[in-house]
mmCIF file of C-alpha atoms in Angstrom:
data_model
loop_
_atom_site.group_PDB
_atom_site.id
_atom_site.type_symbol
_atom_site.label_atom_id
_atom_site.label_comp_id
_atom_site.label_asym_id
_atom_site.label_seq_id
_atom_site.Cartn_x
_atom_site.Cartn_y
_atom_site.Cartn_z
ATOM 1 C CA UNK A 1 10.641 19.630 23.836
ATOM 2 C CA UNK A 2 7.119 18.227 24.206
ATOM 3 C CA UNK A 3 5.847 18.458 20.524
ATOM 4 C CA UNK A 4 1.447 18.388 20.609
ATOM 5 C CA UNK A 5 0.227 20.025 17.334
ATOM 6 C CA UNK A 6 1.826 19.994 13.933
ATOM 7 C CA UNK A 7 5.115 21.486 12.910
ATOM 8 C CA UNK A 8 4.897 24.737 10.727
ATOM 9 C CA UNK A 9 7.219 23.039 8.290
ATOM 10 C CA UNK A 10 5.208 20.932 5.620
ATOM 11 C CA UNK A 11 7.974 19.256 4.077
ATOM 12 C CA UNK A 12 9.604 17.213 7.014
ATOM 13 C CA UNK A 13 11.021 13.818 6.462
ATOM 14 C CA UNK A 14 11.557 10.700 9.199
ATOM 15 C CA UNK A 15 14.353 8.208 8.380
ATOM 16 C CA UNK A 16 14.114 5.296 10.320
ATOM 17 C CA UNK A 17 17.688 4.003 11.355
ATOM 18 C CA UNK A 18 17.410 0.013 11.244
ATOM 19 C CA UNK A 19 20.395 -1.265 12.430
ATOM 20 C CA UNK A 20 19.183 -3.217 15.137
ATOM 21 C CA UNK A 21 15.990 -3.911 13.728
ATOM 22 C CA UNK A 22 12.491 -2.445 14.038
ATOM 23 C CA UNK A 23 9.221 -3.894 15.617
ATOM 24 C CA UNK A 24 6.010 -2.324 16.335
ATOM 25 C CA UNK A 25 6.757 -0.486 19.602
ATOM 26 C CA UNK A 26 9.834 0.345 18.693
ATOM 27 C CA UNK A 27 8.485 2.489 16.048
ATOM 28 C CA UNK A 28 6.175 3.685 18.341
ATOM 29 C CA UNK A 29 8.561 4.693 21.109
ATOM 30 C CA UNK A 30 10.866 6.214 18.519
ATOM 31 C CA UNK A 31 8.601 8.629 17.438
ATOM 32 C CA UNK A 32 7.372 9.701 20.796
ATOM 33 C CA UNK A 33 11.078 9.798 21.821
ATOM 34 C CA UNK A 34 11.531 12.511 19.101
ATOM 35 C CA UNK A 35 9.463 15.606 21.353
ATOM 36 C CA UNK A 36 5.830 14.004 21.299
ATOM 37 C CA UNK A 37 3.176 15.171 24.578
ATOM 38 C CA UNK A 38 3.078 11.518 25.710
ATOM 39 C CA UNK A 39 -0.752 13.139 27.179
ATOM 40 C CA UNK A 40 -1.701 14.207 24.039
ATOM 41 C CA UNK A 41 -1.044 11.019 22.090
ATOM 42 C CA UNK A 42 -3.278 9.021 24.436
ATOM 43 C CA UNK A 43 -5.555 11.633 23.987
ATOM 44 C CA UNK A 44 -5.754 10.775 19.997
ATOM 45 C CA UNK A 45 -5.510 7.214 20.836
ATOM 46 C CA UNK A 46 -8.937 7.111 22.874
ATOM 47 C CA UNK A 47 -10.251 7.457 19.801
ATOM 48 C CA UNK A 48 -10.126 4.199 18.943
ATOM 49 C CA UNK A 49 -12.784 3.159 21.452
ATOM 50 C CA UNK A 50 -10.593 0.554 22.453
ATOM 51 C CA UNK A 51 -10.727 -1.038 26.577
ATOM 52 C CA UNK A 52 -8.922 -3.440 28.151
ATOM 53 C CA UNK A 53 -5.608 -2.294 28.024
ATOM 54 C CA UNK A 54 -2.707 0.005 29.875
ATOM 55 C CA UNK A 55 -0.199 1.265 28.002
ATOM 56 C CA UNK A 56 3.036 2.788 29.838
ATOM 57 C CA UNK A 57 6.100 5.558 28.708
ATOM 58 C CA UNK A 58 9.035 5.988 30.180
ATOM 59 C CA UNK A 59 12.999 6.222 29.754
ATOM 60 C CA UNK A 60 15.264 3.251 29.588
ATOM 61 C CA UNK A 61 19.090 3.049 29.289
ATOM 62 C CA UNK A 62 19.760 0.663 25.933
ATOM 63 C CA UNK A 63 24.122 -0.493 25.885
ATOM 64 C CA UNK A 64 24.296 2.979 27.177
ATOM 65 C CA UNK A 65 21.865 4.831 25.147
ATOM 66 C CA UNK A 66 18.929 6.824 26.827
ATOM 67 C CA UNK A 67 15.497 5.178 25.005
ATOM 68 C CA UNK A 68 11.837 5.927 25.023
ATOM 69 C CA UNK A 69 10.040 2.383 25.862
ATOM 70 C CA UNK A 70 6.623 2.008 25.490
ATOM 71 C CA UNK A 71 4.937 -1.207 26.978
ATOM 72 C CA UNK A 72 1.105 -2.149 26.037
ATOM 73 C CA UNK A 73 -0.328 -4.457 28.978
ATOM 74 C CA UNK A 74 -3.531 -6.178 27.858
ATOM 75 C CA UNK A 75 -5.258 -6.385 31.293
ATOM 76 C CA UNK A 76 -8.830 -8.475 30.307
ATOM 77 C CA UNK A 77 -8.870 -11.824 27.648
ATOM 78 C CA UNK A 78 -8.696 -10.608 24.007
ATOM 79 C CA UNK A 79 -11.554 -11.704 21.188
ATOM 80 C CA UNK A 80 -10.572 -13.431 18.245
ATOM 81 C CA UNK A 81 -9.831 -10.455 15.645
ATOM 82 C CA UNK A 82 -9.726 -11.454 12.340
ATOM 83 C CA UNK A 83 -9.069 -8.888 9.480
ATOM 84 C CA UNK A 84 -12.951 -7.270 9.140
ATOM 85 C CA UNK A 85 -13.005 -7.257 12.829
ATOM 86 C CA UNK A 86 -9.911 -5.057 12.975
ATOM 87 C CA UNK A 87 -10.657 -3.087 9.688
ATOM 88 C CA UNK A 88 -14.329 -2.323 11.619
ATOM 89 C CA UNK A 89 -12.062 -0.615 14.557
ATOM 90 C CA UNK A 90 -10.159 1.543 12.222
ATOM 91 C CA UNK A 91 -12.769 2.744 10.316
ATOM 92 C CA UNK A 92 -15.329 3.353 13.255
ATOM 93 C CA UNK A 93 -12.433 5.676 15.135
ATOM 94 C CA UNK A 94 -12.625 9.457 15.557
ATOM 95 C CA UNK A 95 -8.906 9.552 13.664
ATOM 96 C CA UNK A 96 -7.976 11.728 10.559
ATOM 97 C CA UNK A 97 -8.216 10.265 7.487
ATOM 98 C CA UNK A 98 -4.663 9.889 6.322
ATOM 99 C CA UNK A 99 -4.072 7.998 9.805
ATOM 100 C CA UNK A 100 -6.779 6.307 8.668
ATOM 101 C CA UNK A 101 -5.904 4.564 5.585
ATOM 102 C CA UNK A 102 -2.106 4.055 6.474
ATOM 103 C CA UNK A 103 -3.148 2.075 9.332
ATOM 104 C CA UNK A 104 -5.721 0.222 7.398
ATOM 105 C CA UNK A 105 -3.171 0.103 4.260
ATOM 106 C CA UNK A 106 -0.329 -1.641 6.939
ATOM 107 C CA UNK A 107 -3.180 -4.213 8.695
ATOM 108 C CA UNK A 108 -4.241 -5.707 4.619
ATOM 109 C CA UNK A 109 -0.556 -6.053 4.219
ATOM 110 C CA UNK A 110 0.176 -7.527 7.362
ATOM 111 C CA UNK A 111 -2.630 -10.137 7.064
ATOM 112 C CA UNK A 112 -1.888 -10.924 3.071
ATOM 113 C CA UNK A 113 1.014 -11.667 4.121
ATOM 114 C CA UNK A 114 0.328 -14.141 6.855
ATOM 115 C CA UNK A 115 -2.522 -15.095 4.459
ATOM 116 C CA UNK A 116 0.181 -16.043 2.147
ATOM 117 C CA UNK A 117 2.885 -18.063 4.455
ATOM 118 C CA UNK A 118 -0.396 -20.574 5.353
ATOM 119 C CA UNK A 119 -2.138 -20.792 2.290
ATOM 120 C CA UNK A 120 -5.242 -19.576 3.628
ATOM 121 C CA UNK A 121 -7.435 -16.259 2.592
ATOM 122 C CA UNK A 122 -6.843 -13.493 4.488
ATOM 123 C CA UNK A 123 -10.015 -12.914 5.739
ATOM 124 C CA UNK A 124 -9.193 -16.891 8.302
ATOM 125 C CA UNK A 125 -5.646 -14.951 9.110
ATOM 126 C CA UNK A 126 -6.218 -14.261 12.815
ATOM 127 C CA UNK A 127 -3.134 -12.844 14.739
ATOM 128 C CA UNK A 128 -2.237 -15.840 16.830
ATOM 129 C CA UNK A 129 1.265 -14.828 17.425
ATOM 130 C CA UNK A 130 0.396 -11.426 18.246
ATOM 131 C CA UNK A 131 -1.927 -9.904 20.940
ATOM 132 C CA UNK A 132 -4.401 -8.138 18.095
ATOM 133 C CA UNK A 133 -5.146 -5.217 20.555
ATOM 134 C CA UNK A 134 -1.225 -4.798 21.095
ATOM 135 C CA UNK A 135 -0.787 -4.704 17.784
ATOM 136 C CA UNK A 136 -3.396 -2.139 16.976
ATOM 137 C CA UNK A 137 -2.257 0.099 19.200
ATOM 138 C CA UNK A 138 1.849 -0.053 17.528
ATOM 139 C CA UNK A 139 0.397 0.624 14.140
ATOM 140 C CA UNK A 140 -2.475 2.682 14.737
ATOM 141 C CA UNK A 141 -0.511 4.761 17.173
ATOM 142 C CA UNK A 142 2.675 5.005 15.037
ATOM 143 C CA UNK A 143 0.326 6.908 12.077
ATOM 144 C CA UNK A 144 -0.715 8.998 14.579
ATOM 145 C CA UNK A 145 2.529 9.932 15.544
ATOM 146 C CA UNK A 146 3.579 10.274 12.238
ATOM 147 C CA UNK A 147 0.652 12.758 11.990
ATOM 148 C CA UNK A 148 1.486 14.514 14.452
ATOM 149 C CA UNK A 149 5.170 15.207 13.767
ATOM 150 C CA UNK A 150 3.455 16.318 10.314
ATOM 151 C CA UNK A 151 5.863 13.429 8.850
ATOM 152 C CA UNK A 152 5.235 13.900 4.745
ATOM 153 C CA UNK A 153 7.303 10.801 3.923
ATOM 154 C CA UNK A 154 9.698 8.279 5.392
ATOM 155 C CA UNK A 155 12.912 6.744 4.173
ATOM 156 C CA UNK A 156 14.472 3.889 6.192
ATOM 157 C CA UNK A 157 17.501 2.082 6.114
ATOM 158 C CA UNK A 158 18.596 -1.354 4.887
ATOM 159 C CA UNK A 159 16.978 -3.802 7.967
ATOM 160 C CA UNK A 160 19.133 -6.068 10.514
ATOM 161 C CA UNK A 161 17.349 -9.344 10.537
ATOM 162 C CA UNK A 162 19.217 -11.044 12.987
ATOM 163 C CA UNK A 163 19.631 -14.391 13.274
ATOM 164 C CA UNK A 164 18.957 -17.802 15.338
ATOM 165 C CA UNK A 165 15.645 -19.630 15.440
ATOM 166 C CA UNK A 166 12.118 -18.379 17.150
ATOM 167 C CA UNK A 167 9.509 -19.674 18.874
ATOM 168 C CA UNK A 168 6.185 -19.783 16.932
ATOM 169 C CA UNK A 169 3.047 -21.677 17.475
ATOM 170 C CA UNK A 170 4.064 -24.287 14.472
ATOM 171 C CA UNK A 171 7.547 -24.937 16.370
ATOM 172 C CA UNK A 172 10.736 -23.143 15.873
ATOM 173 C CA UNK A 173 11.524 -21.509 12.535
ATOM 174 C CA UNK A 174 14.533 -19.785 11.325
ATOM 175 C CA UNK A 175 15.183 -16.031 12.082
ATOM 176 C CA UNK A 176 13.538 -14.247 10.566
ATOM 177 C CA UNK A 177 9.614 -15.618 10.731
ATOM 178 C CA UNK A 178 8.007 -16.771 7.119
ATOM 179 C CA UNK A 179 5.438 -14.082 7.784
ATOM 180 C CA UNK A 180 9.277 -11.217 8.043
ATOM 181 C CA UNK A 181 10.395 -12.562 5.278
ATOM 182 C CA UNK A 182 7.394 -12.329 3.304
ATOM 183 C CA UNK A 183 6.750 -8.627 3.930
ATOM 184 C CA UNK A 184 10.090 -7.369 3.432
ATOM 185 C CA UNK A 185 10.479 -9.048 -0.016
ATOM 186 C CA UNK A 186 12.129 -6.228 -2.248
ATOM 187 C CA UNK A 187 13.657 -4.828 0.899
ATOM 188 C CA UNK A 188 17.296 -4.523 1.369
ATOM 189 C CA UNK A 189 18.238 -6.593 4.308
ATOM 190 C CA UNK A 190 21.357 -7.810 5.805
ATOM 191 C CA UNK A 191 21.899 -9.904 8.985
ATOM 192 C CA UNK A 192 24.318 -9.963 11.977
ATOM 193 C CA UNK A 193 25.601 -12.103 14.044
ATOM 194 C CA UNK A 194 23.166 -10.987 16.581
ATOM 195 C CA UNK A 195 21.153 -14.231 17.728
ATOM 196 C CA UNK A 196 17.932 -12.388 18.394
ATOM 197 C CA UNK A 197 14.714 -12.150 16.455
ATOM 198 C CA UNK A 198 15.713 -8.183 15.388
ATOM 199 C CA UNK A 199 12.646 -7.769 13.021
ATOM 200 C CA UNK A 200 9.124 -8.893 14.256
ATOM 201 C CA UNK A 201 6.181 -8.667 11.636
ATOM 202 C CA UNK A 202 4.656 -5.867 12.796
ATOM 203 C CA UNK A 203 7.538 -3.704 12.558
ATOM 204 C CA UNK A 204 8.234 -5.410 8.968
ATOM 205 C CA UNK A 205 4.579 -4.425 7.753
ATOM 206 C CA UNK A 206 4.632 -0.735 9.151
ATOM 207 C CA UNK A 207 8.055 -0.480 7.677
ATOM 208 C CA UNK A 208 7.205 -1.672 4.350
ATOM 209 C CA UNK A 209 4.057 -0.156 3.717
ATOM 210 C CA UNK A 210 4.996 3.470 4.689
ATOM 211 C CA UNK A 211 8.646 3.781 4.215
ATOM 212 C CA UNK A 212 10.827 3.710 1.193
ATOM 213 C CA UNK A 213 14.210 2.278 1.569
ATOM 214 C CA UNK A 214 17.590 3.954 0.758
ATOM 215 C CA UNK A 215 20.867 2.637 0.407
ATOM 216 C CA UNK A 216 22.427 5.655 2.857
ATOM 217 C CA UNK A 217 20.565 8.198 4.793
ATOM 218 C CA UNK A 218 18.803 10.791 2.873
ATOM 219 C CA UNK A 219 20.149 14.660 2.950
ATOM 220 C CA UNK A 220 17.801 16.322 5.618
ATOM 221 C CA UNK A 221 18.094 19.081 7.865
ATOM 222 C CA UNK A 222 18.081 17.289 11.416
ATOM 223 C CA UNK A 223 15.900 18.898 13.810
ATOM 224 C CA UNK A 224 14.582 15.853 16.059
ATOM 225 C CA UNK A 225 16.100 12.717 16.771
ATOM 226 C CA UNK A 226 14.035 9.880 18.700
ATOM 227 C CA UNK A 227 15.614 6.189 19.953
ATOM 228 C CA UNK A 228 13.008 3.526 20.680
ATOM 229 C CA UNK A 229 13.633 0.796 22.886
ATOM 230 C CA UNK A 230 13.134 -2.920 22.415
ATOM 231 C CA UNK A 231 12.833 -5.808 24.713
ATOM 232 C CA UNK A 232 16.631 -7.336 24.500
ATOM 233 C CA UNK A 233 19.728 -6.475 25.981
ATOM 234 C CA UNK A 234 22.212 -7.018 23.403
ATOM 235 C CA UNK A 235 26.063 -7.128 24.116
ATOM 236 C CA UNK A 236 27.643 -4.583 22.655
ATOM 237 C CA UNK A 237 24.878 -3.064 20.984
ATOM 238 C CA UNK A 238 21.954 -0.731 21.707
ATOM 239 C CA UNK A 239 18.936 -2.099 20.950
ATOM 240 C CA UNK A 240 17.435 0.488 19.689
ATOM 241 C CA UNK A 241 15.462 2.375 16.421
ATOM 242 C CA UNK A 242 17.129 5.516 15.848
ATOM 243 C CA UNK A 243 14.638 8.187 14.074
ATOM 244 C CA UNK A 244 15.790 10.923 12.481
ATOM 245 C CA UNK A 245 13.164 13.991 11.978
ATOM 246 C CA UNK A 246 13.755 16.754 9.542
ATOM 247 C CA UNK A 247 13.789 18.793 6.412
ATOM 248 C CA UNK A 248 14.330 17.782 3.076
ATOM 249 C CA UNK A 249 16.461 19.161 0.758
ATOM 250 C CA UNK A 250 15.923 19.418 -2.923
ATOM 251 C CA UNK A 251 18.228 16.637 -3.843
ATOM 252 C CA UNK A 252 16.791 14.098 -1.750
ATOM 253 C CA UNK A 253 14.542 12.612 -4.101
ATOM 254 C CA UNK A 254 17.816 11.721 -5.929
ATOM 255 C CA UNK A 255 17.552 8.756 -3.584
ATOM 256 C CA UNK A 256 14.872 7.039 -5.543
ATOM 257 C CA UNK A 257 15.468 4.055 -7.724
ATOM 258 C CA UNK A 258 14.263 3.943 -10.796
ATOM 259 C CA UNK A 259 14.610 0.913 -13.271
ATOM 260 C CA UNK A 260 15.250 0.676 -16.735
ATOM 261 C CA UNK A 261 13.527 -2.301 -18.926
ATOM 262 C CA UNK A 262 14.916 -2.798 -22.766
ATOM 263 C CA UNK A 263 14.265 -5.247 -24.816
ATOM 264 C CA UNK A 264 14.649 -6.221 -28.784
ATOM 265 C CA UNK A 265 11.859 -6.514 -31.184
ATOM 266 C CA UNK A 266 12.764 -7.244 -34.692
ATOM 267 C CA UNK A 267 9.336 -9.082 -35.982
ATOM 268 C CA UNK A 268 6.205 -6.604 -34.893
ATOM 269 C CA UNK A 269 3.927 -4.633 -36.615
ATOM 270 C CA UNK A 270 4.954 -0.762 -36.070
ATOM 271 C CA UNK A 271 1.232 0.265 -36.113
ATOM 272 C CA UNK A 272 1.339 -1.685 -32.523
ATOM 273 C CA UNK A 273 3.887 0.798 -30.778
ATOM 274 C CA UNK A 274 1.094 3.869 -30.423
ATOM 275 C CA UNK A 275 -1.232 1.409 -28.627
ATOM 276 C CA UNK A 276 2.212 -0.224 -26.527
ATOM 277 C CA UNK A 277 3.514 2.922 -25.597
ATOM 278 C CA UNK A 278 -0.656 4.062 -23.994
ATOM 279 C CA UNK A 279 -0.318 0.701 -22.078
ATOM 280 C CA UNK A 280 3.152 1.759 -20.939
ATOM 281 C CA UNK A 281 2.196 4.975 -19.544
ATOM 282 C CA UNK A 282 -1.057 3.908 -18.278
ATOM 283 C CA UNK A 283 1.091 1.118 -16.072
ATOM 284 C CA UNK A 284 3.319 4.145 -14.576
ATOM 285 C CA UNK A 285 6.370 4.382 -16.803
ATOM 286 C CA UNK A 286 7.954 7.378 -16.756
ATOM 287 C CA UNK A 287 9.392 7.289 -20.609
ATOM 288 C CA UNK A 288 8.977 5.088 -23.553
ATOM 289 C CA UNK A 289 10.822 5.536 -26.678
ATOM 290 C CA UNK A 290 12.874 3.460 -29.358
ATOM 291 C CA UNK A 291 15.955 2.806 -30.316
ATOM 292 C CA UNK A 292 16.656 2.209 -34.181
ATOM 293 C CA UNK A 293 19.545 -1.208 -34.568
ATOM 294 C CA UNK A 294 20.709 -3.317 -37.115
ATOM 295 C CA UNK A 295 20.779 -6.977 -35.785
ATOM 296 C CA UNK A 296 22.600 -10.342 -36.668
ATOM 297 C CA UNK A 297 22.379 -10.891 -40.314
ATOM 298 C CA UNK A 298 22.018 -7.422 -41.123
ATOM 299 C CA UNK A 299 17.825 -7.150 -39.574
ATOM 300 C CA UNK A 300 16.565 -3.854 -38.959
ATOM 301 C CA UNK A 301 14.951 -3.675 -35.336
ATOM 302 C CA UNK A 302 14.255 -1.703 -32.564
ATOM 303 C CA UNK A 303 15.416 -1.548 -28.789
ATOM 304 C CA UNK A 304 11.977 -0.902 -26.838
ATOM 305 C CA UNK A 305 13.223 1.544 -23.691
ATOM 306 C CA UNK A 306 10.512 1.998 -20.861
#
């Protein structure tokens, strides 16, 4: 099914299936993989105003597995794109807005973060391990397919790392890259024997900025499924991203985490609570209430739930 306009459902979930890792074209292929007019989506990507470049679709076999791979060849020398310079693409581009900000929301997060691993601001971050115009085109082009699979939200799985050493322009580092590691903090990861680089940064930045993660998949109605391809032949295992596409049932929401924070106070004025409990809510608690206790050596006090 070659899938060019929106789906009549408005409530359609994705669940990205990490188990042998994600990167940008994988997520990009995926989705495609899952009933997208390959025509159409260059069609929206033109809109970027973007040259130099030839970007390629077509089937691969993955440890058995038919895959969607999708190769980006940068044909002419890239400029030096820096954050504003890549911001000033997104912004100038005949996209929709929500495609818009996700991709612009992704690009701060993957330059903070790179930012952050070298100690420098992120406006001197420029992607030297990356071709900039490749990586554009995974990210921008995986919010447009995510627009036009009307995805409303995405879940993903816990993330296979990997494992071995790569090759970066500081010398080799530790699977996974400072930059990986960075991003997916809060993440649930794990990591196989596998001696490949499973997670790149660009998949880690799209993942974490758009997705939530679950411990198991979510309950959906499966109506699409996609499998993107990545670069490595792996023995015994398809490397692959499996994408699930459907609808959500009223339970899945379950899946969210939600923490609970308690703490004593025996020594506080109580006329403080009313303005604690506005600060509470105003920071995005969901509840706030109090717990009446009698502590060691008989002291009244109060457990302080939020």
């Amino acid at each position: 099914m070659q899938r060019s306009s929106k789906s009549s459902d408005p409530n359609r979930v994705a669940y990205f299936d990490c188990f042998s890792g994600i990167s940008g074209d994988m997520c990009l292929a995926a989705l495609i993989d899952c009933g997208i007019s390959f025509q159409e989506f260059e069609k929206r990507l033109r809109a970027l105003n973007l040259s130099g470049y030839k970007i390629e679709c077509f089937k691969v076999k993955k440890a058995g597995i038919s895959a969607t791979k999708v190769d980006v060849q940068v044909e002419d020398a890239e400029p030096l794109r820096r954050l504003s310079d890549v911001l000033g693409v997104i912004e100038k581009a005949g996209l929709p807005k929500s495609v818009k900000e996700r991709s612009i929301a992704i690009f701060k997060r993957l330059f903070d973060a790179e930012a952050k691993v070298h100690g420098i601001n992120p406006e001197e971050v420029h992607l030297h391990e990356l071709s900039a115009l490749d990586c554009i085109i995974d990210i921008v082009g995986t919010m447009i397919c995510l627009e036009m699979l009307d995805i409303e939200r995405v879940f993903a799985s816990p993330v296979n790392l990997g494992t071995g050493v790569v090759s970066t322009e500081h010398g080799f580092m530790p699977v996974p890259a400072p930059a990986t590691v960075e991003l997916l903090k809060g993440w649930p990861v794990y990591s196989t024997d596998v001696a490949k680089e499973l997670v790149t940064p660009t998949g880690a930045a799209i993942l974490s900025t758009v997705a939530t993660p679950v411990a198991t998949m979510p309950r959906i109605t499966i109506e699409e499924t996609g499998y993107g391809a990545g670069g490595y032949e792996l023995p015994g295992q398809a490397n692959v991203l499996r994408v699930f596409i459907g609808g959500k049932e009223e339970s899945l929401y379950v899946q969210e985490r939600i923490v609970h924070l308690e703490t004593n106070i025996d020594d506080m004025n109580p006329q403080i609570y009313d303005y604690l409990f506005e600060r509470l809510f105003t920071e995005g608690a969901l509840d706030v209430y109090l717990t009446q206790v009698i502590m060691k050596k008989g002291r009244p006090a109060a457990v302080l739930n939020v």
